[in-house]
Short mmCIF file of C-alpha atoms and ligand atoms in Angstrom, two decimals:
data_model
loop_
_atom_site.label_atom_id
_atom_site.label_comp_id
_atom_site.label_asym_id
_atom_site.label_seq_id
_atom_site.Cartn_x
_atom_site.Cartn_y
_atom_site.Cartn_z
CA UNK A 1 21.50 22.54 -9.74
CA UNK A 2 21.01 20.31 -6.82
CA UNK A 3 19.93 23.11 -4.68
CA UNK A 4 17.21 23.85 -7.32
CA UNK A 5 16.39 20.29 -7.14
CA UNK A 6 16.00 20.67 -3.35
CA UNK A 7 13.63 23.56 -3.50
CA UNK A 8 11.74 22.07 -5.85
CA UNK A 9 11.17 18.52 -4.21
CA UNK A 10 10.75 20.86 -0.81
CA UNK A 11 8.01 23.11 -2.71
CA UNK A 12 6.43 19.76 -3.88
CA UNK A 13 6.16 18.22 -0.74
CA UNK A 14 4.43 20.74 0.59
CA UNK A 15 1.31 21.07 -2.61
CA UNK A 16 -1.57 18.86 -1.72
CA UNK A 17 -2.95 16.40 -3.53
CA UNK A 18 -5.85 18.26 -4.68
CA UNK A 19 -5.63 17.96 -8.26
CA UNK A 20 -5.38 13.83 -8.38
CA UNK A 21 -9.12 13.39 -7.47
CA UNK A 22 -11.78 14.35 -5.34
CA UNK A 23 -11.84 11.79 -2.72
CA UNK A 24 -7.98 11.51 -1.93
CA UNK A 25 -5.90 12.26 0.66
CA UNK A 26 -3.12 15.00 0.52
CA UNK A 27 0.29 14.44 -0.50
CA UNK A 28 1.34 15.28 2.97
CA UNK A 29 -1.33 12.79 5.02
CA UNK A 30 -0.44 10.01 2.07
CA UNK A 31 3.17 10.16 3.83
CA UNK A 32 2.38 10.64 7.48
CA UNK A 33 -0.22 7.82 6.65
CA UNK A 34 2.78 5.45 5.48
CA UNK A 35 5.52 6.26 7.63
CA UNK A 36 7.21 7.58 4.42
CA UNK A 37 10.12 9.84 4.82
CA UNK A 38 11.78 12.55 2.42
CA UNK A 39 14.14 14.59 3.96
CA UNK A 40 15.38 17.80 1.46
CA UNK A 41 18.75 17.89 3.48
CA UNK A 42 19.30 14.63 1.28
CA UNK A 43 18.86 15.48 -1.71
CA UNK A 44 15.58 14.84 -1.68
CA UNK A 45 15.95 10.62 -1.37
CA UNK A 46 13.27 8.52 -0.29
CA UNK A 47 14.34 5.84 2.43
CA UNK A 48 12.80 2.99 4.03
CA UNK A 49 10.68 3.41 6.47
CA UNK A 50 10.91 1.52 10.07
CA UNK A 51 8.12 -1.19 10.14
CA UNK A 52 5.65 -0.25 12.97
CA UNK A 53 6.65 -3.44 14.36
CA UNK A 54 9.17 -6.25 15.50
CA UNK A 55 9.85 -8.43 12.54
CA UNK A 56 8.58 -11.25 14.28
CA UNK A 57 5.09 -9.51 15.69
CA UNK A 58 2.64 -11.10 12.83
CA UNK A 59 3.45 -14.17 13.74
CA UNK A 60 2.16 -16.60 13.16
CA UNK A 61 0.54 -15.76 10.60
CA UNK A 62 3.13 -13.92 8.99
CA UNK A 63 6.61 -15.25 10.09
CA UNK A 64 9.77 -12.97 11.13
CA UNK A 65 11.87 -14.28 7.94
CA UNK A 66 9.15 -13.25 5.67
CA UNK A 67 8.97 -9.71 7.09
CA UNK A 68 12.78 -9.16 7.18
CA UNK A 69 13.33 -10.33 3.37
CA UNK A 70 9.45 -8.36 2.13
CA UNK A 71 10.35 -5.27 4.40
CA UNK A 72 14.51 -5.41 4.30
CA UNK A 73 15.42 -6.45 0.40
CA UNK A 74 12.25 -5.95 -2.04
CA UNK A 75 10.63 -2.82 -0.11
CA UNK A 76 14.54 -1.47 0.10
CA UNK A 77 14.98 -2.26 -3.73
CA UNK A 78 11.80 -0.67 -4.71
CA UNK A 79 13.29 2.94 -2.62
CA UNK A 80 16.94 2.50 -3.94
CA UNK A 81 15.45 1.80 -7.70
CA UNK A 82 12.66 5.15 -7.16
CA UNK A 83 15.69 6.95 -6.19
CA UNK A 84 17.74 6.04 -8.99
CA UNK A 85 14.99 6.75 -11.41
CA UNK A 86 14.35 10.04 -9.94
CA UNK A 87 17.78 11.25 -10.70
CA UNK A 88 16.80 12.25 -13.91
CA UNK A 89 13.52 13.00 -14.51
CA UNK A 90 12.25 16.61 -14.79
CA UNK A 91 8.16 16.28 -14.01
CA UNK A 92 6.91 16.65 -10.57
CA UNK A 93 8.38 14.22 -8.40
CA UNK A 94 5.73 13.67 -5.69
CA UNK A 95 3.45 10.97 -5.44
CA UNK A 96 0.85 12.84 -6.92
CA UNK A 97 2.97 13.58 -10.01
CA UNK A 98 4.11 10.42 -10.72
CA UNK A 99 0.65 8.34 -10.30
CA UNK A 100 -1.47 10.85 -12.46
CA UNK A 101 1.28 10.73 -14.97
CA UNK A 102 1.92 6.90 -14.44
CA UNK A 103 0.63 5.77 -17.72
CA UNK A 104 3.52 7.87 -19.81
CA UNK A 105 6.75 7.83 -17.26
CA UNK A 106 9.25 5.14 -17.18
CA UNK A 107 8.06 1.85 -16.32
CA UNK A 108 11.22 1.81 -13.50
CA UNK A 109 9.33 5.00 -11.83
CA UNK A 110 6.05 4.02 -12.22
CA UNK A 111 6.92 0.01 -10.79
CA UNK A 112 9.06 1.48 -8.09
CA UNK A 113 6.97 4.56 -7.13
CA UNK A 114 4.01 1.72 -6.56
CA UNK A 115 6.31 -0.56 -4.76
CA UNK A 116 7.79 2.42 -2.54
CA UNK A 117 4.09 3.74 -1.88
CA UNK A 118 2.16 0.14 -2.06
CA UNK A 119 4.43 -1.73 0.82
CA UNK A 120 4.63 1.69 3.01
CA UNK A 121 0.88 1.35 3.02
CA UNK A 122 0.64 -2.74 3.45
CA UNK A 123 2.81 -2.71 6.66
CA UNK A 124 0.50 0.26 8.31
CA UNK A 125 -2.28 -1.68 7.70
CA UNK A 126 -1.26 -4.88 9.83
CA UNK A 127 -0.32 -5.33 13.51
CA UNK A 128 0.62 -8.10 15.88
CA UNK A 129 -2.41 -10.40 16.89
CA UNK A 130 -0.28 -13.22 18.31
CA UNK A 131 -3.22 -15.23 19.94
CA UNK A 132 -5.71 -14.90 16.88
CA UNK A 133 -8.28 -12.86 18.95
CA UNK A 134 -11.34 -11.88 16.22
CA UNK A 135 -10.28 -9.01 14.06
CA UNK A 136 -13.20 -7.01 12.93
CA UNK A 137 -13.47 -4.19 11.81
CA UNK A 138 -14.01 -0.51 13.54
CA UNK A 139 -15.86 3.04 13.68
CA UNK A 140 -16.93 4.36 10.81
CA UNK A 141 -15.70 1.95 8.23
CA UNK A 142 -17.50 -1.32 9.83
CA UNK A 143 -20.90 0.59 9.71
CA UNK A 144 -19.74 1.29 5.77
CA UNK A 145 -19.07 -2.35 5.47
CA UNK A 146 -22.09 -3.33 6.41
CA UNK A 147 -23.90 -0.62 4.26
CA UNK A 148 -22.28 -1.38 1.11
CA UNK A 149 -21.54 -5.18 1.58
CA UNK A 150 -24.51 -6.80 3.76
CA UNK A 151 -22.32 -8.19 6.29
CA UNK A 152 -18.66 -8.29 7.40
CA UNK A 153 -18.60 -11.70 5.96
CA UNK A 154 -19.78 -11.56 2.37
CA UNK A 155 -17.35 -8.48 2.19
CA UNK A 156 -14.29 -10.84 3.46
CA UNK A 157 -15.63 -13.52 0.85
CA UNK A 158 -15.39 -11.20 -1.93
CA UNK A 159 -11.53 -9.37 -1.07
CA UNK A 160 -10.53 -13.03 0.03
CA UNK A 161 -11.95 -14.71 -3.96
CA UNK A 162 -10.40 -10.71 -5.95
CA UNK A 163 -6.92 -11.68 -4.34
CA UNK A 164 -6.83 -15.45 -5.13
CA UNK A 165 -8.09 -14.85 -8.84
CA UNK A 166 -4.66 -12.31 -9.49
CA UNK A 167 -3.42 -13.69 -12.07
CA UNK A 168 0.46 -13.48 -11.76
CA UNK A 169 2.00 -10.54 -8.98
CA UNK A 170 -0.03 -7.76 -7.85
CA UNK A 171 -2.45 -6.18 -5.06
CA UNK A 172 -5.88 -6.52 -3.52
CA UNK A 173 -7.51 -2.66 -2.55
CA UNK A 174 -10.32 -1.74 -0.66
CA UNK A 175 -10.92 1.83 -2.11
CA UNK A 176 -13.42 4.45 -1.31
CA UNK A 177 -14.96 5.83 -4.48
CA UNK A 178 -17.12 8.73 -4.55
CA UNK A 179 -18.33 7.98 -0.97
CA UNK A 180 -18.82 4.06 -1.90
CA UNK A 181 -16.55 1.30 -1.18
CA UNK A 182 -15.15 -1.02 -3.59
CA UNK A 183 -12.68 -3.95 -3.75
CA UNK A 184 -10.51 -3.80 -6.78
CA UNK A 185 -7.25 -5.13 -7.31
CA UNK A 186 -4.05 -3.94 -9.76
CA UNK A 187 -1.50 -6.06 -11.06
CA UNK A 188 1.99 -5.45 -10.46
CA UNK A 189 2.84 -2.59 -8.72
CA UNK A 190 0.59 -0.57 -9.64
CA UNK A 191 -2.50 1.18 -7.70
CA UNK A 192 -5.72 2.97 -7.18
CA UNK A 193 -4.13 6.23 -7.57
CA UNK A 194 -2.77 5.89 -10.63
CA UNK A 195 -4.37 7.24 -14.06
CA UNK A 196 -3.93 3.80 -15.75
CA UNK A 197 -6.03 1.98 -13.05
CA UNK A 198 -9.16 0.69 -14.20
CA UNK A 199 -10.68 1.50 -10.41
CA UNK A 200 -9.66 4.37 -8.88
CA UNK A 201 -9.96 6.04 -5.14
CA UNK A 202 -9.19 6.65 -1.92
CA UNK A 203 -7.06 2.96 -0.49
CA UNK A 204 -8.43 1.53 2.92
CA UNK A 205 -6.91 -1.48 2.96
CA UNK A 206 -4.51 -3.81 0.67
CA UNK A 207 -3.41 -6.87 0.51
CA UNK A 208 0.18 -7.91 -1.56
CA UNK A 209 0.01 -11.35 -3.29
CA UNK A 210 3.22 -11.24 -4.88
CA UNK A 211 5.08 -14.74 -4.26
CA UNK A 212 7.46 -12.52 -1.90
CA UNK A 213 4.91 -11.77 0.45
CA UNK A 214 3.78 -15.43 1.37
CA UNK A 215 6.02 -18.21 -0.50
CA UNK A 216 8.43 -18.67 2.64
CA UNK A 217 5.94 -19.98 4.58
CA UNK A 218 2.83 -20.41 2.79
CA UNK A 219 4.74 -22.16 -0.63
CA UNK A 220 1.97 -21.75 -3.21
CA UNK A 221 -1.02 -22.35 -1.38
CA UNK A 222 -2.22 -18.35 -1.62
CA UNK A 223 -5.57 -19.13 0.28
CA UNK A 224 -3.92 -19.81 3.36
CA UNK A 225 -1.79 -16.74 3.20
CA UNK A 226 -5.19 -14.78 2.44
CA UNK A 227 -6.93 -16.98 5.11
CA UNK A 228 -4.18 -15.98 7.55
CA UNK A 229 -3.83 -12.21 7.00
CA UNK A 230 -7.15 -11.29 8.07
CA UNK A 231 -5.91 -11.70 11.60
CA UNK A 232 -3.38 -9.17 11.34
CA UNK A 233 -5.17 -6.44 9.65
CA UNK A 234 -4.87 -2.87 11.78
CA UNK A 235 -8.69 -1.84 11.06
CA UNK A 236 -7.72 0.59 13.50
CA UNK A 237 -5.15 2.67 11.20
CA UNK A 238 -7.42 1.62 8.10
CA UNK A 239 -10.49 3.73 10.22
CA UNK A 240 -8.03 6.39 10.48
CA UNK A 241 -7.52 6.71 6.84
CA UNK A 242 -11.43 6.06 6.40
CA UNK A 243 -12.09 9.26 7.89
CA UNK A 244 -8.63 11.52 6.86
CA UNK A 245 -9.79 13.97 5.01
MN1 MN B 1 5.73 -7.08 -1.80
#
């Protein structure tokens, strides 16, 4: 039996991501993209994955105790509860299968497949930026900006307004869809990749604005946590994902 279930999560992690939508990234990029890890010697577990940097490193705009407790104890719940939840279910356990089936699996799956996938993606996008030096973006994806938003700042206007208005816990995207760019957010845990979401596509960039992600330091002024995390996006890794196929 748990041989089977080996193969299978093996065979699964090796299918692309084809069938989700046009515009998306593989199955296999989506986890070399996050940093996520699923060993089949494990019985096919998820684990947390090692922050790309020191704990301390966004400061200080995002402070060490913050990133310990966000990265540490909610991301870890999220991967212990997936795991759980995975124990017994049957369908395709990939990220592909549980986001185009999120609508009809168990809430604990879909919340902690999101939360597993959602944070994995939130630390890539952010690096250290200790003196505040201007944090534009790059490549590609700043000549998009500009394309589909007039200018860097009317774009940063917009994302910044979408992620104050969440009502209650959930995330800010930037998602490409159908070769356009879009800002869209999802409550919860839920995201762009999912069949329930409204918006769906490619994800660029995101932004948490659960109370775990800023309360620490920022209490429940939201617009200064916003205000601060542009300084620490990695428009860097969110070019690289731009341009993945
Ligand atoms: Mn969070």
């Amino acid at each position: 039996m748990e041989n089977n279930r080996r193969n299978f999560l093996k065979k699964s992690a090796l299918l692309g991501l084809a069938g989700l939508a046009a515009n998306l990234v593989s199955e296999e990029k989506l986890n070399t993209l996050t940093g996520i890890v699923r060993e089949s010697n494990d019985g096919g577990k998820f684990s947390l994955p090692a922050l790309p940097y020191a704990h301390d490193a966004l400061e200080p705009f995002i402070d060490a105790q913050t990133m310990q407790i966000h990265h540490g104890k909610h991301h870890q719940a999220y991967v212990d509860k997936l795991n759980a939840a995975l124990v017994n279910y049957k369908g395709d356990q990939t990220f592909e299968g549980l986001f185009s089936k999120a609508s009809k699996i168990d809430v604990a799956l879909r919340n902690n497949g999101g939360g597993h996938y959602n944070h994995s993606l939130f630390w890539q996008f952010m690096k250290a930026n200790p003196k505040g030096e201007a944090n534009l973006p790059v490549g590609k994806l700043a000549d998009t900006i500009i394309a589909d938003f007039n200018t860097f700042e009317i774009f940063k206007k917009e994302f910044s307004e979408k992620s104050l208005k969440i009502f209650g816990s959930g995330w800010c995207w930037l998602i490409e869809q159908k070769g356009k760019l879009k800002i869209i957010t999802t409550p919860n845990q839920d995201n762009p990749l999912m069949d329930c979401a409204t918006e769906k596509g490619k994800p660029l960039l995101c932004l948490d604005v659960w109370e775990h992600a800023y309360y620490l330091k920022y209490q429940n002024k939201r617009a200064d946590y916003i205000s601060a995390w542009w300084n620490v996006i990695n428009w860097q890794q969110c070019e690289n994902q731009f341009i993945s196929e």
